[in-house]
Amino acid sequence: MTDPAPSTVDAVIVGAGFGGMYMVHRLRKLGLTCRVFEAGTGVGGTWYWNRYPGARCDVESMQYSYAFDEHLQQDWSWSELFAGQPEILQYANYVADRLDLRPNIQFETRVTGAEFNAAEHRWTVRTDKGDVVTAQYCIMATGCLSTARKPDFPGMDLFKGQTYHTGHWPHEGVDLSGLRVAVIGTGSSAIQAIPVIAKAAKHLTVFQRTPNFSIPSRNGAMTPDYETHWKSAYPDHREAARMTPSGILRNPNDFSALDVSDNERLAILENRWASGGTSFMAAFNDLATNQTSNDHAAEFVRNKIRSMVNDPATAELLAPKGHPIGTKRICVDTNYFLTYNRDNVTLVDVSKAPIEAMTENGLRQGGNEHAFDAIVFATGFDAMTGTLTRIDIKGRDGETLANKWEAGPRTYLGLMTAGFPNMFLITGPGSPSVLSNMIVSIEQHVDWVAGCIAHMGARQLDCIEADPAAEDNWVLHVNEVAYKTLYPSANSWYMGANIPGKPQVFMPYIGGVGKYRETCDEIAAQGYTGFQLRPPVREAVAAE
Ligand code: NAP
């Protein structure tokens, strides 16, 4: 019989995605005892859950992978320029095996609550399997897009066919061939799924509320030359990526779209369109801040859509006009717009005539009944805060996190929140997170947290908490930087606008990955300014 898992550890880590996996690796190396709770049956987080057809990363594979271990990055090979979900999940499993992470992970276990005991400086963490574990540190590696959201149309239970959410796709796969399928939503997930579903389905109807800008990925097989280009100087490339605004090397042009002639601007945009991917947004240095510059890029993409879609009325519906390009997450696709030229695909605009209800046979919209065999919800997530506020987290004074964040998330550096000592957030709101290459930002946070825990251990300190004043200043700064850009003008999930009733606050930090890293490093080097560090409770009492 194996020993029961210990009920007291140094650190509980919530989530075994890329954040939780690297965190447990780092803390074990520091000699800490760790227990990871993961709701899924396996590692991989986002890439474990999002198995919808066409799911793929839109950061290049050579850049969307761990950089902390030179052997690991040399040994792994990607088959495509942009890896598909199955390969990324395979990679996550490979890392878990190679680093022998599984003994620390308890799968199929969801953390339901965590309470801080101020007398002991320890967290008590509870799970849906009845575990009660105490730990000095509680580290939330819960992901930014991990709580899927379905709209609550009247009659949700009436539909007799199958329903799916892209973020909870069945692991055994779904055979949609020969079926009448609906996709609700046209965000990144839908834009990837639609071309693949269209090929299988008898008929596909897409319900679009807001059209999105999407750039062709130009995905293809990895070539030996390209792989060698990266691997021959991987540490240098990674270091350079860490200091960029987005955590991605993508050859940004450092001039305004207004500093070049019309012909030059067009040529630059054509060039970016031809090379594909999100680097389109790096064509000029002011697309996120200058409305006129942004208008040029947006109109360029609208014209591309018009040139690809045969039916002019459908093309106009697909051409986004209500928000600046990039202020809703830019999408990357393979044949998305061309898919609307297929005879078996119909686009339904629900911007003025919303979906009214689900019915036995499908759904009702604009007074019309639409019959389907399967309905796919590509309707997104309660992003950045939804997963954390659904856990019953009680801080030092018994206040819940949900209560503290009622008017929007408040953090210091996106790493900690005042009143919740010894609880770290990996890529929390207030950090670059979703505006960046997630793995770069995850590694930066995990390294910072591990460094902080080592610092405390070396000085016999056992409690760290964000200072409320430092937090207030950071929240202000996050806001100020956001409002210097065009981002807040869009009804995006960055703003919480996709969830009815959610406070509209720009949640990620848009100051740039490199600049943010420097700030975090400086704060650590100065002895963790803006944080209160405390000795163990008994020592503190004795000293009084
Ligand atoms: P999303 O971007 O939030 O898109 C949800 C879609 O559902 C939107 O088009 C939304 O319309 C629509 N919708 C929601 N409720 C609706 C309703 N009642 N009626 C009609 N339409 C409705 O979600 P997502 O596509 O899952 O993507 C979320 C994020 O995950 C992305 O932005 C990206 O950061 C990440 N992601 C990345 C990749 C990648 O790396 N390639 C792939 C997938 C996802 P409105 O816009 O009008 O609200």
mmCIF file of N, CA and C in Angstrom, residues 179-296:
data_model
loop_
_atom_site.group_PDB
_atom_site.id
_atom_site.type_symbol
_atom_site.label_atom_id
_atom_site.label_comp_id
_atom_site.label_asym_id
_atom_site.label_seq_id
_atom_site.Cartn_x
_atom_site.Cartn_y
_atom_site.Cartn_z
ATOM 1 N N LEU A 179 -24.331 15.809 -40.616
ATOM 2 C CA LEU A 179 -25.294 16.441 -39.695
ATOM 3 C C LEU A 179 -25.532 17.909 -40.055
ATOM 4 N N ARG A 180 -26.688 18.387 -39.602
ATOM 5 C CA ARG A 180 -26.965 19.830 -39.690
ATOM 6 C C ARG A 180 -26.423 20.450 -38.399
ATOM 7 N N VAL A 181 -25.423 21.288 -38.560
ATOM 8 C CA VAL A 181 -24.702 21.783 -37.381
ATOM 9 C C VAL A 181 -24.834 23.307 -37.295
ATOM 10 N N ALA A 182 -24.984 23.803 -36.059
ATOM 11 C CA ALA A 182 -24.934 25.251 -35.812
ATOM 12 C C ALA A 182 -23.672 25.557 -35.036
ATOM 13 N N VAL A 183 -23.007 26.643 -35.380
ATOM 14 C CA VAL A 183 -21.941 27.170 -34.525
ATOM 15 C C VAL A 183 -22.397 28.546 -34.065
ATOM 16 N N ILE A 184 -22.389 28.748 -32.757
ATOM 17 C CA ILE A 184 -22.750 30.062 -32.215
ATOM 18 C C ILE A 184 -21.464 30.746 -31.772
ATOM 19 N N GLY A 185 -21.176 31.899 -32.374
ATOM 20 C CA GLY A 185 -19.967 32.637 -32.028
ATOM 21 C C GLY A 185 -18.991 32.662 -33.187
ATOM 22 N N THR A 186 -18.216 33.740 -33.246
ATOM 23 C CA THR A 186 -17.197 33.895 -34.297
ATOM 24 C C THR A 186 -15.917 34.494 -33.698
ATOM 25 N N GLY A 187 -15.520 33.982 -32.513
ATOM 26 C CA GLY A 187 -14.232 34.356 -31.921
ATOM 27 C C GLY A 187 -13.149 33.402 -32.420
ATOM 28 N N SER A 188 -11.987 33.431 -31.758
ATOM 29 C CA SER A 188 -10.848 32.608 -32.201
ATOM 30 C C SER A 188 -11.207 31.134 -32.329
ATOM 31 N N SER A 189 -11.944 30.613 -31.342
ATOM 32 C CA SER A 189 -12.256 29.169 -31.359
ATOM 33 C C SER A 189 -13.119 28.841 -32.563
ATOM 34 N N ALA A 190 -14.179 29.637 -32.771
ATOM 35 C CA ALA A 190 -15.085 29.376 -33.889
ATOM 36 C C ALA A 190 -14.356 29.506 -35.220
ATOM 37 N N ILE A 191 -13.513 30.520 -35.318
ATOM 38 C CA ILE A 191 -12.822 30.800 -36.587
ATOM 39 C C ILE A 191 -11.896 29.637 -36.967
ATOM 40 N N GLN A 192 -11.387 28.942 -35.960
ATOM 41 C CA GLN A 192 -10.593 27.736 -36.257
ATOM 42 C C GLN A 192 -11.484 26.535 -36.541
ATOM 43 N N ALA A 193 -12.593 26.444 -35.816
ATOM 44 C CA ALA A 193 -13.438 25.230 -35.924
ATOM 45 C C ALA A 193 -14.281 25.223 -37.200
ATOM 46 N N ILE A 194 -14.759 26.410 -37.601
ATOM 47 C CA ILE A 194 -15.735 26.488 -38.698
ATOM 48 C C ILE A 194 -15.238 25.836 -40.004
ATOM 49 N N PRO A 195 -14.013 26.126 -40.469
ATOM 50 C CA PRO A 195 -13.575 25.497 -41.730
ATOM 51 C C PRO A 195 -13.528 23.964 -41.638
ATOM 52 N N VAL A 196 -13.204 23.453 -40.463
ATOM 53 C CA VAL A 196 -13.095 21.994 -40.318
ATOM 54 C C VAL A 196 -14.486 21.370 -40.211
ATOM 55 N N ILE A 197 -15.352 22.013 -39.432
ATOM 56 C CA ILE A 197 -16.718 21.494 -39.278
ATOM 57 C C ILE A 197 -17.451 21.549 -40.618
ATOM 58 N N ALA A 198 -17.209 22.624 -41.378
ATOM 59 C CA ALA A 198 -17.911 22.787 -42.665
ATOM 60 C C ALA A 198 -17.625 21.620 -43.608
ATOM 61 N N LYS A 199 -16.417 21.087 -43.509
ATOM 62 C CA LYS A 199 -16.045 19.980 -44.407
ATOM 63 C C LYS A 199 -16.785 18.701 -44.033
ATOM 64 N N ALA A 200 -17.090 18.548 -42.748
ATOM 65 C CA ALA A 200 -17.721 17.304 -42.297
ATOM 66 C C ALA A 200 -19.246 17.381 -42.354
ATOM 67 N N ALA A 201 -19.781 18.538 -41.994
ATOM 68 C CA ALA A 201 -21.233 18.648 -41.804
ATOM 69 C C ALA A 201 -21.992 18.575 -43.126
ATOM 70 N N LYS A 202 -23.258 18.160 -43.004
ATOM 71 C CA LYS A 202 -24.122 18.251 -44.192
ATOM 72 C C LYS A 202 -24.367 19.733 -44.472
ATOM 73 N N HIS A 203 -24.743 20.446 -43.397
ATOM 74 C CA HIS A 203 -24.896 21.893 -43.522
ATOM 75 C C HIS A 203 -24.435 22.558 -42.227
ATOM 76 N N LEU A 204 -23.746 23.671 -42.391
ATOM 77 C CA LEU A 204 -23.291 24.426 -41.223
ATOM 78 C C LEU A 204 -23.915 25.814 -41.255
ATOM 79 N N THR A 205 -24.537 26.193 -40.137
ATOM 80 C CA THR A 205 -25.067 27.548 -40.012
ATOM 81 C C THR A 205 -24.279 28.248 -38.911
ATOM 82 N N VAL A 206 -23.689 29.379 -39.252
ATOM 83 C CA VAL A 206 -22.902 30.136 -38.267
ATOM 84 C C VAL A 206 -23.730 31.326 -37.802
ATOM 85 N N PHE A 207 -23.905 31.432 -36.484
ATOM 86 C CA PHE A 207 -24.621 32.564 -35.905
ATOM 87 C C PHE A 207 -23.593 33.576 -35.422
ATOM 88 N N GLN A 208 -23.533 34.700 -36.100
ATOM 89 C CA GLN A 208 -22.516 35.710 -35.802
ATOM 90 C C GLN A 208 -23.142 36.954 -35.171
ATOM 91 N N ARG A 209 -22.636 37.332 -34.008
ATOM 92 C CA ARG A 209 -23.088 38.591 -33.398
ATOM 93 C C ARG A 209 -22.105 39.715 -33.750
ATOM 94 N N THR A 210 -20.807 39.422 -33.608
ATOM 95 C CA THR A 210 -19.788 40.424 -33.940
ATOM 96 C C THR A 210 -18.757 39.782 -34.868
ATOM 97 N N PRO A 211 -18.553 40.318 -36.059
ATOM 98 C CA PRO A 211 -17.500 39.764 -36.913
ATOM 99 C C PRO A 211 -16.127 40.088 -36.325
ATOM 100 N N ASN A 212 -15.151 39.254 -36.627
ATOM 101 C CA ASN A 212 -13.803 39.472 -36.099
ATOM 102 C C ASN A 212 -12.779 39.586 -37.205
ATOM 103 N N PHE A 213 -11.725 40.327 -36.916
ATOM 104 C CA PHE A 213 -10.597 40.394 -37.843
ATOM 105 C C PHE A 213 -9.802 39.101 -37.711
ATOM 106 N N SER A 214 -9.462 38.520 -38.843
ATOM 107 C CA SER A 214 -8.634 37.318 -38.790
ATOM 108 C C SER A 214 -7.586 37.365 -39.895
ATOM 109 N N ILE A 215 -6.408 36.892 -39.560
ATOM 110 C CA ILE A 215 -5.261 36.907 -40.478
ATOM 111 C C ILE A 215 -4.938 35.455 -40.828
ATOM 112 N N PRO A 216 -4.639 35.165 -42.092
ATOM 113 C CA PRO A 216 -4.281 33.776 -42.408
ATOM 114 C C PRO A 216 -3.009 33.356 -41.677
ATOM 115 N N SER A 217 -2.984 32.128 -41.195
ATOM 116 C CA SER A 217 -1.813 31.693 -40.410
ATOM 117 C C SER A 217 -0.622 31.370 -41.302
ATOM 118 N N ARG A 218 -0.888 30.914 -42.547
ATOM 119 C CA ARG A 218 0.172 30.392 -43.438
ATOM 120 C C ARG A 218 0.887 29.239 -42.752
ATOM 121 N N ASN A 219 0.112 28.447 -42.045
ATOM 122 C CA ASN A 219 0.707 27.287 -41.383
ATOM 123 C C ASN A 219 1.254 26.312 -42.422
ATOM 124 N N GLY A 220 2.204 25.532 -42.015
ATOM 125 C CA GLY A 220 2.748 24.513 -42.906
ATOM 126 C C GLY A 220 3.634 23.590 -42.111
ATOM 127 N N ALA A 221 4.198 22.625 -42.811
ATOM 128 C CA ALA A 221 5.082 21.670 -42.129
ATOM 129 C C ALA A 221 6.348 22.389 -41.656
ATOM 130 N N MET A 222 6.853 21.966 -40.512
ATOM 131 C CA MET A 222 8.132 22.497 -40.023
ATOM 132 C C MET A 222 9.223 22.054 -41.003
ATOM 133 N N THR A 223 10.094 22.969 -41.354
ATOM 134 C CA THR A 223 11.197 22.563 -42.238
ATOM 135 C C THR A 223 12.468 22.414 -41.393
ATOM 136 N N PRO A 224 13.354 21.526 -41.792
ATOM 137 C CA PRO A 224 14.607 21.353 -41.029
ATOM 138 C C PRO A 224 15.375 22.665 -40.912
ATOM 139 N N ASP A 225 15.356 23.465 -41.975
ATOM 140 C CA ASP A 225 16.100 24.733 -41.934
ATOM 141 C C ASP A 225 15.549 25.670 -40.866
ATOM 142 N N TYR A 226 14.225 25.750 -40.825
ATOM 143 C CA TYR A 226 13.601 26.664 -39.862
ATOM 144 C C TYR A 226 13.851 26.188 -38.435
ATOM 145 N N GLU A 227 13.732 24.891 -38.242
ATOM 146 C CA GLU A 227 13.971 24.337 -36.910
ATOM 147 C C GLU A 227 15.426 24.599 -36.493
ATOM 148 N N THR A 228 16.331 24.399 -37.403
ATOM 149 C CA THR A 228 17.755 24.618 -37.096
ATOM 150 C C THR A 228 18.024 26.090 -36.806
ATOM 151 N N HIS A 229 17.364 26.954 -37.580
ATOM 152 C CA HIS A 229 17.534 28.389 -37.347
ATOM 153 C C HIS A 229 17.225 28.716 -35.880
ATOM 154 N N TRP A 230 16.162 28.150 -35.370
ATOM 155 C CA TRP A 230 15.774 28.414 -33.982
ATOM 156 C C TRP A 230 16.694 27.703 -32.999
ATOM 157 N N LYS A 231 16.886 26.418 -33.260
ATOM 158 C CA LYS A 231 17.591 25.619 -32.253
ATOM 159 C C LYS A 231 19.079 25.962 -32.160
ATOM 160 N N SER A 232 19.628 26.507 -33.238
ATOM 161 C CA SER A 232 21.064 26.793 -33.217
ATOM 162 C C SER A 232 21.375 27.934 -32.242
ATOM 163 N N ALA A 233 20.389 28.756 -31.946
ATOM 164 C CA ALA A 233 20.652 29.860 -31.004
ATOM 165 C C ALA A 233 19.433 30.045 -30.104
ATOM 166 N N TYR A 234 18.889 28.936 -29.656
ATOM 167 C CA TYR A 234 17.646 29.019 -28.886
ATOM 168 C C TYR A 234 17.748 29.979 -27.687
ATOM 169 N N PRO A 235 18.774 29.836 -26.833
ATOM 170 C CA PRO A 235 18.811 30.740 -25.663
ATOM 171 C C PRO A 235 18.778 32.216 -26.050
ATOM 172 N N ASP A 236 19.487 32.571 -27.127
ATOM 173 C CA ASP A 236 19.496 33.988 -27.550
ATOM 174 C C ASP A 236 18.113 34.427 -28.043
ATOM 175 N N HIS A 237 17.501 33.573 -28.851
ATOM 176 C CA HIS A 237 16.162 33.916 -29.357
ATOM 177 C C HIS A 237 15.172 34.070 -28.194
ATOM 178 N N ARG A 238 15.252 33.152 -27.263
ATOM 179 C CA ARG A 238 14.313 33.203 -26.120
ATOM 180 C C ARG A 238 14.525 34.476 -25.310
ATOM 181 N N GLU A 239 15.793 34.805 -25.084
ATOM 182 C CA GLU A 239 16.095 36.002 -24.294
ATOM 183 C C GLU A 239 15.547 37.248 -25.008
ATOM 184 N N ALA A 240 15.720 37.270 -26.314
ATOM 185 C CA ALA A 240 15.217 38.422 -27.083
ATOM 186 C C ALA A 240 13.688 38.475 -26.988
ATOM 187 N N ALA A 241 13.029 37.336 -27.083
ATOM 188 C CA ALA A 241 11.560 37.302 -27.018
ATOM 189 C C ALA A 241 11.061 37.816 -25.670
ATOM 190 N N ARG A 242 11.783 37.465 -24.615
ATOM 191 C CA ARG A 242 11.375 37.884 -23.260
ATOM 192 C C ARG A 242 11.322 39.401 -23.119
ATOM 193 N N MET A 243 12.096 40.110 -23.912
ATOM 194 C CA MET A 243 12.153 41.560 -23.765
ATOM 195 C C MET A 243 11.253 42.302 -24.765
ATOM 196 N N THR A 244 10.499 41.581 -25.563
ATOM 197 C CA THR A 244 9.598 42.223 -26.529
ATOM 198 C C THR A 244 8.285 42.613 -25.828
ATOM 199 N N PRO A 245 7.452 43.422 -26.464
ATOM 200 C CA PRO A 245 6.161 43.760 -25.849
ATOM 201 C C PRO A 245 5.233 42.555 -25.684
ATOM 202 N N SER A 246 5.290 41.605 -26.610
ATOM 203 C CA SER A 246 4.308 40.511 -26.570
ATOM 204 C C SER A 246 4.905 39.166 -26.172
ATOM 205 N N GLY A 247 6.213 39.125 -25.979
ATOM 206 C CA GLY A 247 6.846 37.833 -25.692
ATOM 207 C C GLY A 247 7.012 36.983 -26.937
ATOM 208 N N ILE A 248 6.866 37.621 -28.088
ATOM 209 C CA ILE A 248 6.986 36.896 -29.358
ATOM 210 C C ILE A 248 7.934 37.676 -30.259
ATOM 211 N N LEU A 249 8.882 36.993 -30.865
ATOM 212 C CA LEU A 249 9.743 37.632 -31.866
ATOM 213 C C LEU A 249 8.966 37.706 -33.161
ATOM 214 N N ARG A 250 8.687 38.911 -33.618
ATOM 215 C CA ARG A 250 7.903 39.019 -34.843
ATOM 216 C C ARG A 250 8.268 40.243 -35.686
ATOM 217 N N ASN A 251 9.527 40.625 -35.659
ATOM 218 C CA ASN A 251 10.050 41.704 -36.509
ATOM 219 C C ASN A 251 9.151 42.936 -36.567
ATOM 220 N N PRO A 252 8.975 43.622 -35.452
ATOM 221 C CA PRO A 252 8.101 44.797 -35.485
ATOM 222 C C PRO A 252 8.729 45.945 -36.268
ATOM 223 N N ASN A 253 7.919 46.689 -36.953
ATOM 224 C CA ASN A 253 8.388 47.929 -37.588
ATOM 225 C C ASN A 253 8.224 49.062 -36.584
ATOM 226 N N ASP A 254 9.280 49.833 -36.391
ATOM 227 C CA ASP A 254 9.206 50.880 -35.377
ATOM 228 C C ASP A 254 8.896 52.241 -35.998
ATOM 229 N N PHE A 255 7.830 52.281 -36.782
ATOM 230 C CA PHE A 255 7.384 53.576 -37.311
ATOM 231 C C PHE A 255 5.867 53.531 -37.480
ATOM 232 N N SER A 256 5.317 54.731 -37.560
ATOM 233 C CA SER A 256 3.861 54.846 -37.625
ATOM 234 C C SER A 256 3.344 54.510 -39.028
ATOM 235 N N ALA A 257 2.098 54.060 -39.079
ATOM 236 C CA ALA A 257 1.459 53.831 -40.379
ATOM 237 C C ALA A 257 1.275 55.147 -41.115
ATOM 238 N N LEU A 258 1.384 56.254 -40.387
ATOM 239 C CA LEU A 258 1.169 57.559 -41.011
ATOM 240 C C LEU A 258 2.476 58.191 -41.496
ATOM 241 N N ASP A 259 3.598 57.515 -41.201
ATOM 242 C CA ASP A 259 4.894 58.047 -41.613
ATOM 243 C C ASP A 259 5.319 57.545 -42.983
ATOM 244 N N VAL A 260 4.469 56.772 -43.621
ATOM 245 C CA VAL A 260 4.843 56.222 -44.933
ATOM 246 C C VAL A 260 3.790 56.618 -45.963
ATOM 247 N N SER A 261 4.168 56.551 -47.225
ATOM 248 C CA SER A 261 3.215 56.907 -48.281
ATOM 249 C C SER A 261 2.134 55.819 -48.375
ATOM 250 N N ASP A 262 1.052 56.135 -49.055
ATOM 251 C CA ASP A 262 -0.040 55.167 -49.219
ATOM 252 C C ASP A 262 0.474 53.870 -49.836
ATOM 253 N N ASN A 263 1.319 54.018 -50.850
ATOM 254 C CA ASN A 263 1.841 52.830 -51.534
ATOM 255 C C ASN A 263 2.719 51.991 -50.622
ATOM 256 N N GLU A 264 3.577 52.696 -49.863
ATOM 257 C CA GLU A 264 4.470 51.958 -48.940
ATOM 258 C C GLU A 264 3.651 51.225 -47.873
ATOM 259 N N ARG A 265 2.648 51.931 -47.345
ATOM 260 C CA ARG A 265 1.800 51.331 -46.300
ATOM 261 C C ARG A 265 1.139 50.061 -46.820
ATOM 262 N N LEU A 266 0.613 50.170 -48.012
ATOM 263 C CA LEU A 266 -0.060 49.029 -48.615
ATOM 264 C C LEU A 266 0.917 47.866 -48.807
ATOM 265 N N ALA A 267 2.119 48.209 -49.271
ATOM 266 C CA ALA A 267 3.121 47.154 -49.518
ATOM 267 C C ALA A 267 3.494 46.465 -48.200
ATOM 268 N N ILE A 268 3.614 47.253 -47.141
ATOM 269 C CA ILE A 268 3.982 46.669 -45.834
ATOM 270 C C ILE A 268 2.856 45.752 -45.346
ATOM 271 N N LEU A 269 1.619 46.219 -45.488
ATOM 272 C CA LEU A 269 0.489 45.395 -45.034
ATOM 273 C C LEU A 269 0.369 44.117 -45.885
ATOM 274 N N GLU A 270 0.576 44.262 -47.185
ATOM 275 C CA GLU A 270 0.541 43.081 -48.083
ATOM 276 C C GLU A 270 1.586 42.060 -47.646
ATOM 277 N N ASN A 271 2.749 42.594 -47.309
ATOM 278 C CA ASN A 271 3.846 41.732 -46.903
ATOM 279 C C ASN A 271 3.507 40.955 -45.628
ATOM 280 N N ARG A 272 2.939 41.673 -44.660
ATOM 281 C CA ARG A 272 2.549 41.028 -43.394
ATOM 282 C C ARG A 272 1.427 40.016 -43.632
ATOM 283 N N TRP A 273 0.489 40.372 -44.501
ATOM 284 C CA TRP A 273 -0.624 39.467 -44.810
ATOM 285 C C TRP A 273 -0.076 38.198 -45.458
ATOM 286 N N ALA A 274 0.903 38.390 -46.335
ATOM 287 C CA ALA A 274 1.473 37.236 -47.042
ATOM 288 C C ALA A 274 2.260 36.334 -46.092
ATOM 289 N N SER A 275 2.923 36.937 -45.095
ATOM 290 C CA SER A 275 3.677 36.057 -44.184
ATOM 291 C C SER A 275 2.774 35.486 -43.095
ATOM 292 N N GLY A 276 1.648 36.139 -42.833
ATOM 293 C CA GLY A 276 0.616 35.551 -41.988
ATOM 294 C C GLY A 276 0.838 35.700 -40.495
ATOM 295 N N GLY A 277 -0.213 35.364 -39.735
ATOM 296 C CA GLY A 277 -0.123 35.333 -38.274
ATOM 297 C C GLY A 277 -0.285 36.692 -37.613
ATOM 298 N N THR A 278 -0.143 36.676 -36.285
ATOM 299 C CA THR A 278 -0.426 37.883 -35.498
ATOM 300 C C THR A 278 0.631 38.974 -35.715
ATOM 301 N N SER A 279 1.728 38.648 -36.388
ATOM 302 C CA SER A 279 2.747 39.681 -36.633
ATOM 303 C C SER A 279 2.185 40.780 -37.538
ATOM 304 N N PHE A 280 1.019 40.530 -38.100
ATOM 305 C CA PHE A 280 0.334 41.587 -38.853
ATOM 306 C C PHE A 280 0.212 42.850 -37.995
ATOM 307 N N MET A 281 -0.043 42.650 -36.699
ATOM 308 C CA MET A 281 -0.257 43.799 -35.814
ATOM 309 C C MET A 281 1.044 44.536 -35.483
ATOM 310 N N ALA A 282 2.184 43.953 -35.902
ATOM 311 C CA ALA A 282 3.472 44.621 -35.673
ATOM 312 C C ALA A 282 3.936 45.355 -36.934
ATOM 313 N N ALA A 283 3.022 45.496 -37.910
ATOM 314 C CA ALA A 283 3.382 46.165 -39.163
ATOM 315 C C ALA A 283 3.780 47.620 -38.911
ATOM 316 N N PHE A 284 3.127 48.236 -37.920
ATOM 317 C CA PHE A 284 3.435 49.630 -37.552
ATOM 318 C C PHE A 284 3.424 49.726 -36.033
ATOM 319 N N ASN A 285 4.061 50.764 -35.511
ATOM 320 C CA ASN A 285 4.179 50.812 -34.049
ATOM 321 C C ASN A 285 3.005 51.503 -33.358
ATOM 322 N N ASP A 286 1.994 51.910 -34.147
ATOM 323 C CA ASP A 286 0.919 52.672 -33.505
ATOM 324 C C ASP A 286 -0.478 52.121 -33.829
ATOM 325 N N LEU A 287 -0.541 50.855 -34.240
ATOM 326 C CA LEU A 287 -1.861 50.307 -34.585
ATOM 327 C C LEU A 287 -2.763 50.187 -33.347
ATOM 328 N N ALA A 288 -2.144 50.053 -32.181
ATOM 329 C CA ALA A 288 -2.948 49.913 -30.964
ATOM 330 C C ALA A 288 -3.280 51.253 -30.331
ATOM 331 N N THR A 289 -2.662 52.320 -30.850
ATOM 332 C CA THR A 289 -2.824 53.601 -30.158
ATOM 333 C C THR A 289 -3.380 54.723 -31.031
ATOM 334 N N ASN A 290 -3.263 54.589 -32.325
ATOM 335 C CA ASN A 290 -3.676 55.689 -33.199
ATOM 336 C C ASN A 290 -4.840 55.233 -34.082
ATOM 337 N N GLN A 291 -5.963 55.886 -33.912
ATOM 338 C CA GLN A 291 -7.178 55.453 -34.617
ATOM 339 C C GLN A 291 -6.998 55.495 -36.141
ATOM 340 N N THR A 292 -6.324 56.546 -36.633
ATOM 341 C CA THR A 292 -6.169 56.672 -38.096
ATOM 342 C C THR A 292 -5.281 55.550 -38.635
ATOM 343 N N SER A 293 -4.194 55.277 -37.929
ATOM 344 C CA SER A 293 -3.314 54.176 -38.349
ATOM 345 C C SER A 293 -4.092 52.865 -38.330
ATOM 346 N N ASN A 294 -4.817 52.693 -37.246
ATOM 347 C CA ASN A 294 -5.604 51.468 -37.095
ATOM 348 C C ASN A 294 -6.625 51.331 -38.226
ATOM 349 N N ASP A 295 -7.254 52.455 -38.578
ATOM 350 C CA ASP A 295 -8.261 52.427 -39.658
ATOM 351 C C ASP A 295 -7.655 51.899 -40.961
ATOM 352 N N HIS A 296 -6.405 52.287 -41.233
ATOM 353 C CA HIS A 296 -5.757 51.817 -42.470
ATOM 354 C C HIS A 296 -5.627 50.294 -42.455
#
